[in-house]
CSV table of C-alpha atoms in Angstrom, one decimal:
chain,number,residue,atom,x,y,z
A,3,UNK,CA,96.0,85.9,71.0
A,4,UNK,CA,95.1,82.1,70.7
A,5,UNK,CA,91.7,81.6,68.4
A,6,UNK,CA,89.9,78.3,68.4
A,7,UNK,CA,90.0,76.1,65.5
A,8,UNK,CA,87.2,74.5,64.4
A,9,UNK,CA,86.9,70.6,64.2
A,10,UNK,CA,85.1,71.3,60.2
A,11,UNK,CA,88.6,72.8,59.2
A,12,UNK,CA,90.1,69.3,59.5
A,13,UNK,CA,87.3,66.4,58.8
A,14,UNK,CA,85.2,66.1,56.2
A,15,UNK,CA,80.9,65.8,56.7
A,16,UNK,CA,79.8,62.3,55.3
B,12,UNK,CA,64.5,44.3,68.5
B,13,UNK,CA,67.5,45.2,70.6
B,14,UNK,CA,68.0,44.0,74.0
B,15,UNK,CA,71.8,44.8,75.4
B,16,UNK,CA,71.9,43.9,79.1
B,17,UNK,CA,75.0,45.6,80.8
B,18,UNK,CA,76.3,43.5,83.9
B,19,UNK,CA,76.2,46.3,86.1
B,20,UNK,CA,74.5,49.9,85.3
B,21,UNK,CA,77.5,51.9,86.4
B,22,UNK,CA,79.5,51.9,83.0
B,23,UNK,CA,76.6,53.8,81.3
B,24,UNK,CA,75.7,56.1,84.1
B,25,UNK,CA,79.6,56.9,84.0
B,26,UNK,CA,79.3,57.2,80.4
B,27,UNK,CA,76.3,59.5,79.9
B,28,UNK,CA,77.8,61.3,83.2
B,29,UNK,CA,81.2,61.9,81.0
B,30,UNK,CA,79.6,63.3,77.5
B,31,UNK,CA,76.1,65.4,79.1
B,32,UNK,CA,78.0,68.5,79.2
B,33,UNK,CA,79.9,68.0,75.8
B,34,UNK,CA,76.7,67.3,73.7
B,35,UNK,CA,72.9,67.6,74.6
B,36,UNK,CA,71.3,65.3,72.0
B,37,UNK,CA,72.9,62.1,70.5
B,38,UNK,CA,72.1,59.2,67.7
B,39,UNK,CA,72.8,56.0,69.5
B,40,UNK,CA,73.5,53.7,66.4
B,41,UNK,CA,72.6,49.9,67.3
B,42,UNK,CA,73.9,47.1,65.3
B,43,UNK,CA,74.4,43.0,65.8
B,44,UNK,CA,78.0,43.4,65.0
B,45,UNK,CA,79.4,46.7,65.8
B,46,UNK,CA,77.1,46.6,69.3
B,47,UNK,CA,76.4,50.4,70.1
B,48,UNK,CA,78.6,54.0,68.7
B,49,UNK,CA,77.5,57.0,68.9
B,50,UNK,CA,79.4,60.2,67.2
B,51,UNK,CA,78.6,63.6,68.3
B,52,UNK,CA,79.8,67.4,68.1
B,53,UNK,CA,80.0,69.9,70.5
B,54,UNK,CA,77.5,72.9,69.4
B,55,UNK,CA,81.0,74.9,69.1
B,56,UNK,CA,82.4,72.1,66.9
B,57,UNK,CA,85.7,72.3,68.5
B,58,UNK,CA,85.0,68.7,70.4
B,59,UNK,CA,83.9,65.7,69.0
B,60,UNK,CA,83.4,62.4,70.8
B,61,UNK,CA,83.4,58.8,69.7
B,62,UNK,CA,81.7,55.7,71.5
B,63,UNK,CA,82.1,52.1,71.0
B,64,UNK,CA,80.7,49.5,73.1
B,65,UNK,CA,80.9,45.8,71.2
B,66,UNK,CA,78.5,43.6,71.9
B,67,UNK,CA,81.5,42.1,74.1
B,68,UNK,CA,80.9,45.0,76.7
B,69,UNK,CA,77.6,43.4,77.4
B,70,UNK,CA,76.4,40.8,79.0
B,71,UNK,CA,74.3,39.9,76.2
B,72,UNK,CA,73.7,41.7,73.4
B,73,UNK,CA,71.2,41.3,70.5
B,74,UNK,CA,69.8,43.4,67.2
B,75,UNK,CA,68.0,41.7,64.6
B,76,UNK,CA,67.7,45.1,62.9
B,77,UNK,CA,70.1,47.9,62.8
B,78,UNK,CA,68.4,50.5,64.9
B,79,UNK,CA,69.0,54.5,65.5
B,80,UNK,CA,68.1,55.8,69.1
B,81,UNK,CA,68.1,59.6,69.2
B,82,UNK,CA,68.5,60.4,73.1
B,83,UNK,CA,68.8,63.7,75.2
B,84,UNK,CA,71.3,62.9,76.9
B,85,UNK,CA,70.0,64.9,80.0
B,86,UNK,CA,66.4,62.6,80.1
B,87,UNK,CA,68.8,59.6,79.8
B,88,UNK,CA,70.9,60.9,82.6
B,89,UNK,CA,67.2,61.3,84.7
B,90,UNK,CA,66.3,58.1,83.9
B,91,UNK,CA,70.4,56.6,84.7
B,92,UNK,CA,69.9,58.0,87.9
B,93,UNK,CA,67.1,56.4,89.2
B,94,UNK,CA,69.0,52.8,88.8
B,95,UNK,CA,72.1,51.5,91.4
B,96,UNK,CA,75.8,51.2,90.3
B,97,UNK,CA,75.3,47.2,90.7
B,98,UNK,CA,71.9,46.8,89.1
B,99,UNK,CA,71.6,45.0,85.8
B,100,UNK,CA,71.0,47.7,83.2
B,101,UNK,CA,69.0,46.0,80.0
B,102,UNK,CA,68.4,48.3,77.2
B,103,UNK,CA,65.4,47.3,74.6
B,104,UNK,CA,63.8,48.7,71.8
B,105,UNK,CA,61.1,48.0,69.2
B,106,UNK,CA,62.1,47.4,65.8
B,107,UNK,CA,61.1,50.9,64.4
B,108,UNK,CA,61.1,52.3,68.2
B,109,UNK,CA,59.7,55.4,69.7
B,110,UNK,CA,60.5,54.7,73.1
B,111,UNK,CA,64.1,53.5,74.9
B,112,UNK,CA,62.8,51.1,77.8
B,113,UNK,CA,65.5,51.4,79.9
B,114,UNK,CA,65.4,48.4,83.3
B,115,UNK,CA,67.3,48.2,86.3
B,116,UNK,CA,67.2,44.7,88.1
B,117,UNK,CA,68.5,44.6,91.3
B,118,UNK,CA,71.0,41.5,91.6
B,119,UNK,CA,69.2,39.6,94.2
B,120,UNK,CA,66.0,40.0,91.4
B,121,UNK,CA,64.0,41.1,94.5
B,122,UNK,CA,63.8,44.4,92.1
B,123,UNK,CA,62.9,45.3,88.7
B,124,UNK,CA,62.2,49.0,87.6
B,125,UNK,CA,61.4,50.5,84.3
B,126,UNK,CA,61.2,53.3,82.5
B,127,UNK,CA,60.3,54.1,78.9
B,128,UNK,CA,62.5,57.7,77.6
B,129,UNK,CA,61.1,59.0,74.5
B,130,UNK,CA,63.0,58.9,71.4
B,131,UNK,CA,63.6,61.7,69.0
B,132,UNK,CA,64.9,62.3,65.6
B,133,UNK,CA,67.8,64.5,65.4
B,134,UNK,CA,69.8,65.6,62.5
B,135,UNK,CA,73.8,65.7,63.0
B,136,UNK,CA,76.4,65.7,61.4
B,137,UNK,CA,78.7,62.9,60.9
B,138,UNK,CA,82.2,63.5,60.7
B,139,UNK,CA,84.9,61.0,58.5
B,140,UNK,CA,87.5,61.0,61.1
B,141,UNK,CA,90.6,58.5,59.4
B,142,UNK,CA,93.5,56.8,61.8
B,143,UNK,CA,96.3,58.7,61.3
B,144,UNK,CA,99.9,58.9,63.0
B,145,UNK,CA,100.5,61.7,65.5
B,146,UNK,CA,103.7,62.8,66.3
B,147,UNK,CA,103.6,61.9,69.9
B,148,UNK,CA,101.5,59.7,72.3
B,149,UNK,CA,101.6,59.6,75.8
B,150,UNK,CA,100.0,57.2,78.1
B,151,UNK,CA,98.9,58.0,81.7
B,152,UNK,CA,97.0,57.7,85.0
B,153,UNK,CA,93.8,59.5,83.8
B,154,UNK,CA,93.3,61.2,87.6
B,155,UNK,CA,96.6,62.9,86.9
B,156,UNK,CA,96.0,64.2,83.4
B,157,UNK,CA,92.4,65.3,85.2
B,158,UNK,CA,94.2,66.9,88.1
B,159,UNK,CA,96.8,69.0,85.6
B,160,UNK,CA,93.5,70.1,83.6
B,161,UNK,CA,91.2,70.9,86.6
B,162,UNK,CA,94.0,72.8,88.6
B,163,UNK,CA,95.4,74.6,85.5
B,164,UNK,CA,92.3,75.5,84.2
B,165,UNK,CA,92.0,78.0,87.4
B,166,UNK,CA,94.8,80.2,86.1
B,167,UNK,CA,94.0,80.4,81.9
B,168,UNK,CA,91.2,79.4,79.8
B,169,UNK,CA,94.0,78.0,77.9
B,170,UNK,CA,96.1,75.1,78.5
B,171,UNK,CA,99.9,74.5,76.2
B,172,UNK,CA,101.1,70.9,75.9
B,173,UNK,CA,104.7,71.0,75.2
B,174,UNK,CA,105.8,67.5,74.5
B,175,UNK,CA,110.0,66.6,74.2
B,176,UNK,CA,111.7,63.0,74.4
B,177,UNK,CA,110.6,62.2,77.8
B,178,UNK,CA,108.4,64.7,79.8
B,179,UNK,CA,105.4,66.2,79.0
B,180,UNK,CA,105.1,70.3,80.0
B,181,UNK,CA,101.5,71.7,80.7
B,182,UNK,CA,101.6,75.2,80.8
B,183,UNK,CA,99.1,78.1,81.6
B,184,UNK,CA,99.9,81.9,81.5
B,185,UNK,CA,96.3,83.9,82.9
B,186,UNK,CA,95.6,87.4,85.0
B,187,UNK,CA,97.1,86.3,88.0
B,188,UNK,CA,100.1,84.7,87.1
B,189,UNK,CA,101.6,81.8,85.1
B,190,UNK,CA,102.1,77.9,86.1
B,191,UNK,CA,103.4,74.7,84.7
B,192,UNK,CA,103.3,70.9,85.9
B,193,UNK,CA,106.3,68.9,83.9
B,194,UNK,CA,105.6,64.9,84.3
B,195,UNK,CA,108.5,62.7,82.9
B,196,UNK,CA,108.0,59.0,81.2
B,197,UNK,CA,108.7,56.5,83.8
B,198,UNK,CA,107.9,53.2,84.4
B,199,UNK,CA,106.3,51.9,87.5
B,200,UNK,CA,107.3,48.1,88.1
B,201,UNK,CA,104.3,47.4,90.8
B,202,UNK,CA,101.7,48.9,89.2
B,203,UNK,CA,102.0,49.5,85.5
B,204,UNK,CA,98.3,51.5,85.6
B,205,UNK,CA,100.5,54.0,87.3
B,206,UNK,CA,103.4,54.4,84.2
B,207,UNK,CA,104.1,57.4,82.0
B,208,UNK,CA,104.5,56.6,78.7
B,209,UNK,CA,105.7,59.0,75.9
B,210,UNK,CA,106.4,57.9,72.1
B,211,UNK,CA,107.8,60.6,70.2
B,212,UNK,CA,108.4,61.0,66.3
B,213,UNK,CA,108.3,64.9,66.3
B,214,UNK,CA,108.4,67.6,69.6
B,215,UNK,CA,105.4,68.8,69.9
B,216,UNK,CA,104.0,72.2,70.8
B,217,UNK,CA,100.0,72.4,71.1
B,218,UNK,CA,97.3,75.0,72.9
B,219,UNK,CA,94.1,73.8,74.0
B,220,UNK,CA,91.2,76.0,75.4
B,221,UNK,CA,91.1,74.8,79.5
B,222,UNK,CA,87.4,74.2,79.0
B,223,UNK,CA,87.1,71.5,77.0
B,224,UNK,CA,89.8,69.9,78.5
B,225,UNK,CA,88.0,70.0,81.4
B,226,UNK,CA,84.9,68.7,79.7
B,227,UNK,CA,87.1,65.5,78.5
B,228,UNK,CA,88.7,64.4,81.9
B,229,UNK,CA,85.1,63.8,83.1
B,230,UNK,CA,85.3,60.6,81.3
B,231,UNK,CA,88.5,59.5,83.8
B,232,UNK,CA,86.3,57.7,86.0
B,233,UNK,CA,85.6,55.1,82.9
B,234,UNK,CA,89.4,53.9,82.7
B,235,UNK,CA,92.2,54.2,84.9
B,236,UNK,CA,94.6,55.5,82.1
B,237,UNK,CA,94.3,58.2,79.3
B,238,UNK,CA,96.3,57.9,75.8
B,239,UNK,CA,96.4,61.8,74.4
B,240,UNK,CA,98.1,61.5,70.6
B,241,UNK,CA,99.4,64.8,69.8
B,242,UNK,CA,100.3,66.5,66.2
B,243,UNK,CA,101.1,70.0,65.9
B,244,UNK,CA,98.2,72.3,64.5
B,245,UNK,CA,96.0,69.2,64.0
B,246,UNK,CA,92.9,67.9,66.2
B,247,UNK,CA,94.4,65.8,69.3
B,248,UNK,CA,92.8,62.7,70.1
B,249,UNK,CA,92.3,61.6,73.9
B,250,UNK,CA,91.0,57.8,74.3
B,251,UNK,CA,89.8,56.4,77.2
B,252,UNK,CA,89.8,52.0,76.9
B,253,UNK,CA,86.9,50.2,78.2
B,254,UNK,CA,86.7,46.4,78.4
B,255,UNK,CA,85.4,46.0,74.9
B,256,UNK,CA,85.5,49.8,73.4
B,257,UNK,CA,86.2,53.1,73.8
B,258,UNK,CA,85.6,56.5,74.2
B,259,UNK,CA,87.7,58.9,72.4
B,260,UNK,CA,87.7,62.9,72.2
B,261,UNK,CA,88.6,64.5,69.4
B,262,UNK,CA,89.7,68.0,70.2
B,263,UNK,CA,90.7,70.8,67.6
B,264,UNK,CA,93.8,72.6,69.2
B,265,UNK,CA,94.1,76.5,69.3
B,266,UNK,CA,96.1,78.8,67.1
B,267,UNK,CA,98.2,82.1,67.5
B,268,UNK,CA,96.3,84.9,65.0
């Protein structure tokens, strides 16, 4: 089953 | 004050037209040298998208102060709508604005209509999103890469990218079967618009839900090609040039659990 990464997991919040 | 006046309207109806469905309400950040960005998520925060328009996409461009405009992007569209393809487009706003006074002239100046589109204050999030080296890029006709997403998209909610020295394999496995386009690098001598272009460090082997993908090739009718820079397990970027900026889509891939 594919899940969906979210984009948070990779950047950071300025 | 800012006052950007866009040669012809169509590049920011085609804009808005390309990132309404992605995200609803936007921070238009305005400044003398950097002209207009804007950096938004997706409410899923799977998709991200990054706008740049120098002041050298304008016709003239000026902003004493730097500004934020907080648009729906919906109203905008309204208001986009009302204004022809070939009409001037002239954005302007007050200093510390509440409005947007968006005004279409018609070329022959026998025309002039304008509207006023509330501002808002919205609270997003801002990403730091680095350059960084993916293991591949391909370059191609964007109505192609919009044609594998649109047709695939009918057979899986998910779409694999399998990239190898010199083709590029979309592949979609769903209820009623399974299907897979392969294009290969080539390089057309009469039109170079029309070439497929793959740089490779490291195969790559990447799943992205069909949706979003979807969402992303609306933006094809803003450049004739599409660069899509691919790492394994890390968010794929997909840029789309315009004369003077760009519009890039930053889209987390999916994983096997």
């Amino acid at each position: 089953k594919n899940t969906q990464f979210n984009l948070m997991d990779f950047y950071e919040l300025i | 004050m800012l006052e950007g006046k866009f040669e012809s309207a169509s590049l920011m109806k085609r804009l808005v037209e390309a990132i309404k469905d992605s995200v609803k309400l936007c921070n238009f950040n305005c400044s003398q040298t950097k002209g207009i960005t804007l950096q938004a998520i997706d409410d899923s925060r799977v998709l991200l998208i990054s706008l740049k328009l120098d002041p050298g996409c304008f016709e003239g461009f000026r902003c004493d102060k730097n500004l934020v405009l907080g648009l729906d992007l919906e109203s905008l569209s309204k208001v986009l709508k009302q204004g022809n393809n070939e009409d001037y487009l002239t954005l302007i706003a007050e200093d510390a604005p509440d409005n947007l006074l968006v005004v279409f002239e018609d070329p022959k100046k026998d025309r002039i209509s304008e509207f006023s589109l509330k501002l808002m204050d919205i609270d997003s999030d801002v990403l730091s999103i680095e350059d960084m080296d993916h293991d591949c890029s391909i370059t191609l006709p964007s109505s192609d890469f919009a044609k594998v997403a649109r047709d695939m998209r009918t057979l899986s909610e998910s779409l694999q990218i399998l990239v190898t020295k010199d083709s590029v394999k979309f592949m979609a496995s769903g209820p009623i079967g399974t299907g897979s386009v392969i294009i290969k690098a080539h390089t057309d001598l009469k039109d170079g618009k029309e070439s497929i272009k793959i740089d490779l460090n490291k195969s790559v082997n990447v799943t992205f839900g069909a949706k979003y993908l979807n969402d992303i090739v609306k933006a094809s009718t803003l450049a004739e090609t599409v660069t899509i820079k691919l790492t394994n397990k890390i968010p794929a970027l997909f840029e789309f040039k315009l004369q003077g900026g760009y519009l890039r889509y930053y889209l987390a891939p999916k994983f096997d659990e």
